[in-house]
PDB file of C-alpha atoms in Angstrom:
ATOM      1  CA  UNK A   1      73.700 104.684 103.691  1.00 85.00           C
ATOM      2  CA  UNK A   2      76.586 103.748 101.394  1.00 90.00           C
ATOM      3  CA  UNK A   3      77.201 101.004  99.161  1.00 94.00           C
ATOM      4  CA  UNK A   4      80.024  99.387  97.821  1.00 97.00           C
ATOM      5  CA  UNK A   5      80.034  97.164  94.976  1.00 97.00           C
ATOM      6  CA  UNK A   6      83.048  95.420  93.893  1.00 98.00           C
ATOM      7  CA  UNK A   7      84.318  93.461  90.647  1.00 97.00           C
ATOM      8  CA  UNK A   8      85.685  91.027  90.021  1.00 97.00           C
ATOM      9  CA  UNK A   9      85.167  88.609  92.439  1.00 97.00           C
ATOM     10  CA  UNK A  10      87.962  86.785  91.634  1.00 98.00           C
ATOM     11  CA  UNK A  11      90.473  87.330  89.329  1.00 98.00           C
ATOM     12  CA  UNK A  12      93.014  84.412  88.097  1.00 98.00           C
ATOM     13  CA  UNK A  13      96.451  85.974  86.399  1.00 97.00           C
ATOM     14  CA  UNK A  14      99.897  85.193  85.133  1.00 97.00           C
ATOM     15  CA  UNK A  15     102.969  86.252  87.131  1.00 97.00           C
ATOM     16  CA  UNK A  16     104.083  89.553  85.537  1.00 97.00           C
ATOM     17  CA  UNK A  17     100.767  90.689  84.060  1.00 97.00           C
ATOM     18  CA  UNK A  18      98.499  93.183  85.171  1.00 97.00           C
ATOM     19  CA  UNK A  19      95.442  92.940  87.405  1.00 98.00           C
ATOM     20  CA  UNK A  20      92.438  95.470  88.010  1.00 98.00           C
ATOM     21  CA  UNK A  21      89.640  96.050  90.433  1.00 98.00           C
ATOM     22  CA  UNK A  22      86.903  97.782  90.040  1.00 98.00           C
ATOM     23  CA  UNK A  23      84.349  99.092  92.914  1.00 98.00           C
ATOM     24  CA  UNK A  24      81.387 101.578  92.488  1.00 98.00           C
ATOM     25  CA  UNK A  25      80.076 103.446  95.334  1.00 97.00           C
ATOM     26  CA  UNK A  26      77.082 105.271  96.118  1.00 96.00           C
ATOM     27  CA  UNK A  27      77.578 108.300  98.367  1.00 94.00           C
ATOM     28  CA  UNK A  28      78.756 111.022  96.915  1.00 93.00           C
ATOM     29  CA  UNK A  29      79.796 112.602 100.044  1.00 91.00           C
ATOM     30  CA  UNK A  30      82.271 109.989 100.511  1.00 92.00           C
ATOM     31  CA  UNK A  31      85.898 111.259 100.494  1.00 90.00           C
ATOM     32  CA  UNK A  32      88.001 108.767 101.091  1.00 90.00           C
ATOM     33  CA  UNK A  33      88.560 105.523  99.220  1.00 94.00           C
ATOM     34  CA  UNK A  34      91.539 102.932 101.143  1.00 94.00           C
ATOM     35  CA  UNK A  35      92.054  99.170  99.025  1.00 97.00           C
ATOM     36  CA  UNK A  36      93.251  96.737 102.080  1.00 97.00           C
ATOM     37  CA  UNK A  37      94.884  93.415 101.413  1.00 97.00           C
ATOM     38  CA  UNK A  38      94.102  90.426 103.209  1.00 96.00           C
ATOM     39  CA  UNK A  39      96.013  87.907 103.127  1.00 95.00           C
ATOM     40  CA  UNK A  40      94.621  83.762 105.098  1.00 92.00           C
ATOM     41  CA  UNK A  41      93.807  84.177 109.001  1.00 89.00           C
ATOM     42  CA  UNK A  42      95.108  87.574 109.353  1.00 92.00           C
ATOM     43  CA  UNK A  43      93.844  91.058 108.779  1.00 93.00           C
ATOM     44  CA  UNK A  44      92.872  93.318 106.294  1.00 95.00           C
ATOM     45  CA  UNK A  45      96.229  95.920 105.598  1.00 95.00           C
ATOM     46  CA  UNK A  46      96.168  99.314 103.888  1.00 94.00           C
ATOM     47  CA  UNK A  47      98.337  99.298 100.928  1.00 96.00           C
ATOM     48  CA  UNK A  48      97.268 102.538  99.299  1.00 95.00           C
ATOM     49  CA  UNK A  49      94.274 104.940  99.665  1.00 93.00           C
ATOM     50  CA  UNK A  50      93.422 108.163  98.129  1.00 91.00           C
ATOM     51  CA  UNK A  51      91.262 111.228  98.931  1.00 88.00           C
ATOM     52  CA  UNK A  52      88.499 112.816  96.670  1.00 84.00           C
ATOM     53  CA  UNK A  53      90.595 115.818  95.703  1.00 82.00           C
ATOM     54  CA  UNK A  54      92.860 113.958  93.663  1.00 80.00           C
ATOM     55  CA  UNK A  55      92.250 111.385  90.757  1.00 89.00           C
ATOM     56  CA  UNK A  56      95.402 108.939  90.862  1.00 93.00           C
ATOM     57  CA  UNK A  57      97.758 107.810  93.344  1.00 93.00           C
ATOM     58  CA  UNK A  58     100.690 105.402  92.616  1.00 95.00           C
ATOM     59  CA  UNK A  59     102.853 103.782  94.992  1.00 93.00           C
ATOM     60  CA  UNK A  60     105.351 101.478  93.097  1.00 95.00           C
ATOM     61  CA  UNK A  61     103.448  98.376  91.753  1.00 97.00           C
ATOM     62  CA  UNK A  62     100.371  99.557  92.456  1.00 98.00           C
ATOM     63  CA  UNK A  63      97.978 102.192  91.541  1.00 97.00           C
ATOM     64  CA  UNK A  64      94.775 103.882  91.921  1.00 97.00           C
ATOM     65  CA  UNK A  65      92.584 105.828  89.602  1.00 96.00           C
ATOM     66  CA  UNK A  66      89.097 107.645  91.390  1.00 95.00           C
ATOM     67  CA  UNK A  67      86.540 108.835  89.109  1.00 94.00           C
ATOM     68  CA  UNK A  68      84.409 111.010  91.351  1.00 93.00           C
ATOM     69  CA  UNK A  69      81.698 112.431  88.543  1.00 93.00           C
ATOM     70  CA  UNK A  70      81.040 108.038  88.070  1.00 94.00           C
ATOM     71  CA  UNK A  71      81.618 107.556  91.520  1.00 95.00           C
ATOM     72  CA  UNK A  72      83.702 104.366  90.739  1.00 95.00           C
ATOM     73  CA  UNK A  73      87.439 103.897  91.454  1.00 97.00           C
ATOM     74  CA  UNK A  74      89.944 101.111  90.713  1.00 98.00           C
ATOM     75  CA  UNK A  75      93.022  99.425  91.915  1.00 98.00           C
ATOM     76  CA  UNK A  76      95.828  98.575  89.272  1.00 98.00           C
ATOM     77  CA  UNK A  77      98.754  96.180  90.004  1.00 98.00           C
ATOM     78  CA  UNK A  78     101.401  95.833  87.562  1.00 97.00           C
ATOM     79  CA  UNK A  79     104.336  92.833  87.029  1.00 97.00           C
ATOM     80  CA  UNK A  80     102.258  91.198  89.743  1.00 98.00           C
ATOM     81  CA  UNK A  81     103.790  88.451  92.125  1.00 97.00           C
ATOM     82  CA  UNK A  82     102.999  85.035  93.266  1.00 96.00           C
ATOM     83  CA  UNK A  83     102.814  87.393  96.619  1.00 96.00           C
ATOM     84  CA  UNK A  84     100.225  89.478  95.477  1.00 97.00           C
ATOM     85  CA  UNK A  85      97.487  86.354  95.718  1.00 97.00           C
ATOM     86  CA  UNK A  86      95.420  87.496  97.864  1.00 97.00           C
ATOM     87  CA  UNK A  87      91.683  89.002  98.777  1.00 97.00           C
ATOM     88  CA  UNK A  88      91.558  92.741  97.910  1.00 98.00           C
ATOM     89  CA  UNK A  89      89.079  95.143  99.898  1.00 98.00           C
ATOM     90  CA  UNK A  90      87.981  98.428  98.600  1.00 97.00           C
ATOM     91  CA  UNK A  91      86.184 100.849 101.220  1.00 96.00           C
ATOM     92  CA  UNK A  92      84.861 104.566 101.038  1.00 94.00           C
ATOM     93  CA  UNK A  93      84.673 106.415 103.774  1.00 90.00           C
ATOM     94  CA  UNK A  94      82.744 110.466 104.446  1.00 86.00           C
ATOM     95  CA  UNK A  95      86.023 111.150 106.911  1.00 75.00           C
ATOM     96  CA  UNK A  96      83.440 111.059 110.043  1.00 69.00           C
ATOM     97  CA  UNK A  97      82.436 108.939 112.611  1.00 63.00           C
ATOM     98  CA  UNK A  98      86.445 108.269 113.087  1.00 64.00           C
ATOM     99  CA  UNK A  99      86.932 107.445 109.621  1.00 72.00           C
ATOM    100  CA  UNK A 100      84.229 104.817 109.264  1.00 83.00           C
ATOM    101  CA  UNK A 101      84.532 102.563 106.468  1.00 90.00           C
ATOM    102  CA  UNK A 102      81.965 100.537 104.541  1.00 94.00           C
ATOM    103  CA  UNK A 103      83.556  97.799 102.471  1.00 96.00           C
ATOM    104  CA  UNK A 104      83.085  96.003  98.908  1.00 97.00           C
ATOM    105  CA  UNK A 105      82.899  92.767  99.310  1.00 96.00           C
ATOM    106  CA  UNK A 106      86.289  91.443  97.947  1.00 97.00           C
ATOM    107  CA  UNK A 107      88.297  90.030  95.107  1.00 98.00           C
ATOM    108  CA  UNK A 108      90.262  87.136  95.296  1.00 98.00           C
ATOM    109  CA  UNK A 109      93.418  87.590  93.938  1.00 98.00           C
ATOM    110  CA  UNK A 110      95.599  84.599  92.034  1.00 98.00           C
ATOM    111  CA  UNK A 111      98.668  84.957  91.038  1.00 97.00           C
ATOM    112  CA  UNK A 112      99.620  81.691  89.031  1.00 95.00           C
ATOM    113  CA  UNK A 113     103.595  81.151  88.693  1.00 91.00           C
TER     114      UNK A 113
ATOM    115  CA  UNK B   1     101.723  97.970 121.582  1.00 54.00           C
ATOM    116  CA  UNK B   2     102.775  97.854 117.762  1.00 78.00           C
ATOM    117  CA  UNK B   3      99.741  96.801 116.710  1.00 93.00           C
ATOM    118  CA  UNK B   4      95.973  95.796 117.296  1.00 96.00           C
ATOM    119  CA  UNK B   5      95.822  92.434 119.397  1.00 97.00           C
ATOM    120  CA  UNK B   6      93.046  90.438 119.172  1.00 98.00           C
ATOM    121  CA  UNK B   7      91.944  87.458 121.644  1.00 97.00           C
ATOM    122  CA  UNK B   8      91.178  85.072 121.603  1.00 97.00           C
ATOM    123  CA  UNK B   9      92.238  83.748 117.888  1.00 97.00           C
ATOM    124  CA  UNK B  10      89.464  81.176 118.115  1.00 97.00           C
ATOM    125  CA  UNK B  11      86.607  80.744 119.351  1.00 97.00           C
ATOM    126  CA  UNK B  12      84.127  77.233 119.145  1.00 98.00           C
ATOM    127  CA  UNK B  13      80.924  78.021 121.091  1.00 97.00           C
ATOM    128  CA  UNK B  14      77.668  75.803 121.453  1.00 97.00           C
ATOM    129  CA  UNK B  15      74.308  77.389 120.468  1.00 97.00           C
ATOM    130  CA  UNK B  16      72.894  79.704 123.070  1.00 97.00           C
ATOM    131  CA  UNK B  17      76.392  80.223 125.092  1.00 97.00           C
ATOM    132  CA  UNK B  18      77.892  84.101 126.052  1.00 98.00           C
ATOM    133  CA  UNK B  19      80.962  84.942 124.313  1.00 98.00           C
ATOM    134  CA  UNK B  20      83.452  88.034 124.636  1.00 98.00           C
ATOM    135  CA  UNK B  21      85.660  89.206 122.606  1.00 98.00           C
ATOM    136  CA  UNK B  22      88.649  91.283 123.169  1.00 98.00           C
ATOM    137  CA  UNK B  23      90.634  93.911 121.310  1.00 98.00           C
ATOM    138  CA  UNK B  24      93.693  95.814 122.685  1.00 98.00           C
ATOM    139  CA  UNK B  25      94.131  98.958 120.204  1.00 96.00           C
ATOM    140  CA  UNK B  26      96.750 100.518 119.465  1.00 94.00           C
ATOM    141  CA  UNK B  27      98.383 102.812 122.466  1.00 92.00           C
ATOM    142  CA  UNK B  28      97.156 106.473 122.136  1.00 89.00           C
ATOM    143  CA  UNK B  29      94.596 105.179 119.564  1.00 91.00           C
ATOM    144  CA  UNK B  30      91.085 107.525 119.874  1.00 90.00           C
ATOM    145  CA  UNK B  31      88.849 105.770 117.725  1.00 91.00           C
ATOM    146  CA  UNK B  32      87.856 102.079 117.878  1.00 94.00           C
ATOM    147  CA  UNK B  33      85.963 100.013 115.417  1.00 95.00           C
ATOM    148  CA  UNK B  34      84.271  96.802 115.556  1.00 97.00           C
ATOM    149  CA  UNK B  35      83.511  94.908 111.958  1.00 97.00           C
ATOM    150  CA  UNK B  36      81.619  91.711 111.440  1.00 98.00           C
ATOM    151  CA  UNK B  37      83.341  89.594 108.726  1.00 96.00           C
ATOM    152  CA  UNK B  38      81.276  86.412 107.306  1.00 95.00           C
ATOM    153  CA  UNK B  39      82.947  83.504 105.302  1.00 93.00           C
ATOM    154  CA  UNK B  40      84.228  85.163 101.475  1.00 91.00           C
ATOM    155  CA  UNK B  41      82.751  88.737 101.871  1.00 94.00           C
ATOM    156  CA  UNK B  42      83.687  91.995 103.321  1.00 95.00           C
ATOM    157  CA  UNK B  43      83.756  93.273 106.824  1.00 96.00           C
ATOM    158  CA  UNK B  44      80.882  94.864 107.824  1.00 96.00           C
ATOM    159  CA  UNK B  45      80.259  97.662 110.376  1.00 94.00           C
ATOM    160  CA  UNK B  46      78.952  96.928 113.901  1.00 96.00           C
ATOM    161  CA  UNK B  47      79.869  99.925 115.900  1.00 96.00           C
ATOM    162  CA  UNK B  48      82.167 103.001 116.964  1.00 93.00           C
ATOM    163  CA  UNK B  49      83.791 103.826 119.976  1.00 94.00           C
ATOM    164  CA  UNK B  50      85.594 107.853 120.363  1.00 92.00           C
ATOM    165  CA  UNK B  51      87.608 106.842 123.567  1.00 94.00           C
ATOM    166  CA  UNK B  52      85.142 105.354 126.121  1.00 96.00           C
ATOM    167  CA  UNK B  53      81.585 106.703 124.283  1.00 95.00           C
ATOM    168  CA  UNK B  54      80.199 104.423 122.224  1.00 95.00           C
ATOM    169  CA  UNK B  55      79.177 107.064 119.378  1.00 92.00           C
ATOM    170  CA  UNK B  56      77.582 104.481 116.877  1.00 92.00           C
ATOM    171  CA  UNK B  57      76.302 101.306 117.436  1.00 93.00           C
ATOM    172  CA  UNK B  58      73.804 100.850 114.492  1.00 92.00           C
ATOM    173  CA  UNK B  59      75.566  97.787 112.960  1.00 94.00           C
ATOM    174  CA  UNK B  60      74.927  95.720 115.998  1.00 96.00           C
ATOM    175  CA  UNK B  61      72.573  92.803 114.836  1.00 95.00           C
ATOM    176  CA  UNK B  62      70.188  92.919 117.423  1.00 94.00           C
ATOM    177  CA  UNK B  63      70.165  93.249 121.259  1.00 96.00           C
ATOM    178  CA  UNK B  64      72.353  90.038 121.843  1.00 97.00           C
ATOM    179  CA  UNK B  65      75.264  92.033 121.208  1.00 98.00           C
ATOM    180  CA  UNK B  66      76.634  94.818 123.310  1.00 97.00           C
ATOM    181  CA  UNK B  67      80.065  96.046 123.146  1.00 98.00           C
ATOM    182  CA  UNK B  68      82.213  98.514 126.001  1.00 97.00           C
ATOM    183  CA  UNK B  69      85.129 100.138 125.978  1.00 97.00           C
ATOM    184  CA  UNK B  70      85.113 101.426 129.663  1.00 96.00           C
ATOM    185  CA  UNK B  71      88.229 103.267 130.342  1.00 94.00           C
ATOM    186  CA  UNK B  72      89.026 104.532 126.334  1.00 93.00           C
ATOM    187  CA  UNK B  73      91.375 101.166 125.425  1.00 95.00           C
ATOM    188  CA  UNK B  74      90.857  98.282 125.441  1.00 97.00           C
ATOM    189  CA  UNK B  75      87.231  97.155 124.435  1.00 98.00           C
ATOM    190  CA  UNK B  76      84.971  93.881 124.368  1.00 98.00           C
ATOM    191  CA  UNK B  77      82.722  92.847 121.897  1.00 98.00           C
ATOM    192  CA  UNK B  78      80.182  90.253 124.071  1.00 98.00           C
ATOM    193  CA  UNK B  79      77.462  87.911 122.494  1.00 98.00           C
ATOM    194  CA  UNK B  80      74.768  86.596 124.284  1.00 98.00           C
ATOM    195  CA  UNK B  81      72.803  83.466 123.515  1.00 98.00           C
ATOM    196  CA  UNK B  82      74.862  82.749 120.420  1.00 97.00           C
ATOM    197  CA  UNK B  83      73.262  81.635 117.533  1.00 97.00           C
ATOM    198  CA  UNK B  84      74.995  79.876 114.028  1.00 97.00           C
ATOM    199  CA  UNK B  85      74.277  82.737 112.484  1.00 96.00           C
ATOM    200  CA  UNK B  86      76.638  84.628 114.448  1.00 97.00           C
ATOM    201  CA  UNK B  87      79.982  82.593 113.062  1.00 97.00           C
ATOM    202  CA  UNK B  88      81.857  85.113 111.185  1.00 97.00           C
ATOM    203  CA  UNK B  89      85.117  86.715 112.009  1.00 97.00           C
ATOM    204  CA  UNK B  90      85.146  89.883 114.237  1.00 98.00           C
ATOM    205  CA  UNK B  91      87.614  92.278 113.563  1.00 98.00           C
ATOM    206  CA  UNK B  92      88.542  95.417 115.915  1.00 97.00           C
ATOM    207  CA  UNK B  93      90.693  98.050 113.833  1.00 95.00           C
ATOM    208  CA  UNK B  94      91.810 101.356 115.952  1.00 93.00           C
ATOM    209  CA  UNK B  95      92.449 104.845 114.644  1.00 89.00           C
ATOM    210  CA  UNK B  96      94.751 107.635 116.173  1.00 84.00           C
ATOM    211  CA  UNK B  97      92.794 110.622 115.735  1.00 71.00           C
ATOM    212  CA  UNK B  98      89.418 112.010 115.079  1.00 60.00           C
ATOM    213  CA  UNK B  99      89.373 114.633 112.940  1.00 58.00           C
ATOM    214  CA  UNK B 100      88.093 115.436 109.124  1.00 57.00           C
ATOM    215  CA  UNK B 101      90.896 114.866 107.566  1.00 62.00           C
ATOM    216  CA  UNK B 102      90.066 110.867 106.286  1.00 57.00           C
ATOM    217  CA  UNK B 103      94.090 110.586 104.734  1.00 60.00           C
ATOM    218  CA  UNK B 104      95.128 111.466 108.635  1.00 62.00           C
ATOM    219  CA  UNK B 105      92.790 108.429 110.152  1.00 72.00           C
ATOM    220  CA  UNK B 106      94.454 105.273 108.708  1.00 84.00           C
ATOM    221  CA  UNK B 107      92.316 102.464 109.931  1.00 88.00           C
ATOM    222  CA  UNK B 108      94.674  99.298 110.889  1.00 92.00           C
ATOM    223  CA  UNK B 109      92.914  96.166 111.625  1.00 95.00           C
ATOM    224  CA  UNK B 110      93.622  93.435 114.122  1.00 97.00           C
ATOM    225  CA  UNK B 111      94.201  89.387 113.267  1.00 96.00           C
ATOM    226  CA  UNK B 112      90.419  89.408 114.172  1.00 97.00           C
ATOM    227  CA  UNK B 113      88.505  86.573 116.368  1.00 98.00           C
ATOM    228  CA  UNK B 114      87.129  83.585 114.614  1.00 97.00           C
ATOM    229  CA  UNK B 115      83.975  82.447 116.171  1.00 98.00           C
ATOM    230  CA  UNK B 116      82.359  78.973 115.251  1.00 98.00           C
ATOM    231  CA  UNK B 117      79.190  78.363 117.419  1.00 97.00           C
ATOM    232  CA  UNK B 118      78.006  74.760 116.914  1.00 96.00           C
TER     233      UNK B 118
END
């Protein structure tokens, strides 16, 4: 089945720098790769996802790059927030099965005024 | 409703009690997940529900857990006999459509049900 492997697993910053995740996955039938956000006693949320026929995706602050011949893709957030602390998922997903994900296992996020 | 509801929020059980779980998708919502979510890592898979077939249950950790979703909403995730082992959050998430088209079938996840068994 697939694996996920994610890095950092935590990452400490200064407001208004950059931070990047990086996950690996295994499968190379996997399509789909979503990053969630989750932020203490609630839910993960999608904040940006991108499909195997296209190599970056931005969406304001935030980015992401896949790299499908590696089969590793990443999650860039720039001028980052005291908001943005948080625990980052990344998942891959073949698109069957409903859209089943498998999940990395997280980066904690810390955004220090 | 707006979103995927959850019940309860908490959960404290002693060792060898039944639990059950409940997750109200979202309406309309096809496909229904169930994730397993232990303290500081990622949720993992337990099983898949297309309406009211269970399609996939190969993440369930062994025969203490069973999970239904008789009528294609709302679904429960029930634990027999629980052991420590079994603390972790449980998350349902709920998809609209089934399809092949992964960028159509945005997963959105629930608060999720913390269980503590003593």
């Amino acid at each position: 089945g697939e694996n996920v492997e994610q890095h950092p697993s935590t990452l400490s910053v200064q407001e208004g720098d950059s931070a990047v995740i990086k996950c690996t996955y295994s499968d190379s039938a996997s399509n789909y790769f979503p990053w969630y956000k989750q932020e203490l006693g609630k839910g993960p949320q999608l904040i940006i996802d991108i499909r195997s026929n296209v190599g970056e995706k931005k969406d304001q602050r935030i980015a992401v790059t896949l790299n499908k011949t590696a089969k590793h893709f990443s999650l860039h957030i720039t001028e980052t927030q005291p908001e943005d602390s948080a625990v980052y998922f990344c998942a891959a997903s073949k698109g069957n099965a409903g859209n089943m994900l498998t999940f990395g296992g997280g980066t904690r996020l810390m955004v220090k005024p | 409703g707006a979103g995927v509801s959850q019940s309860p929020r908490y959960k404290v059980a002693k060792r060898g009690q039944d639990v059950a779980l409940r997750c109200d998708p979202i309406s309309g919502h096809v496909s229904l997940f169930w994730y397993q979510q232990a303290l500081g890592q990622g949720p993992e898979f337990l099983t898949y529900f297309q309406n009211e077939a269970q399609l996939d249950k190969s993440g369930l950790p062994s025969d203490r857990f069973f999970a239904e979703r008789p009528e294609g909403s709302v679904s429960t995730l029930k634990i027999q006999r629980t052991q420590q082992e079994d603390s972790a959050v449980y998350l349902c998430a709920s998809s609209l459509v089934v399809g092949s088209n992964p960028g159509a079938n945005v997963l959105t996840f629930g608060a999720g049900s913390r269980l503590t068994v003593l």
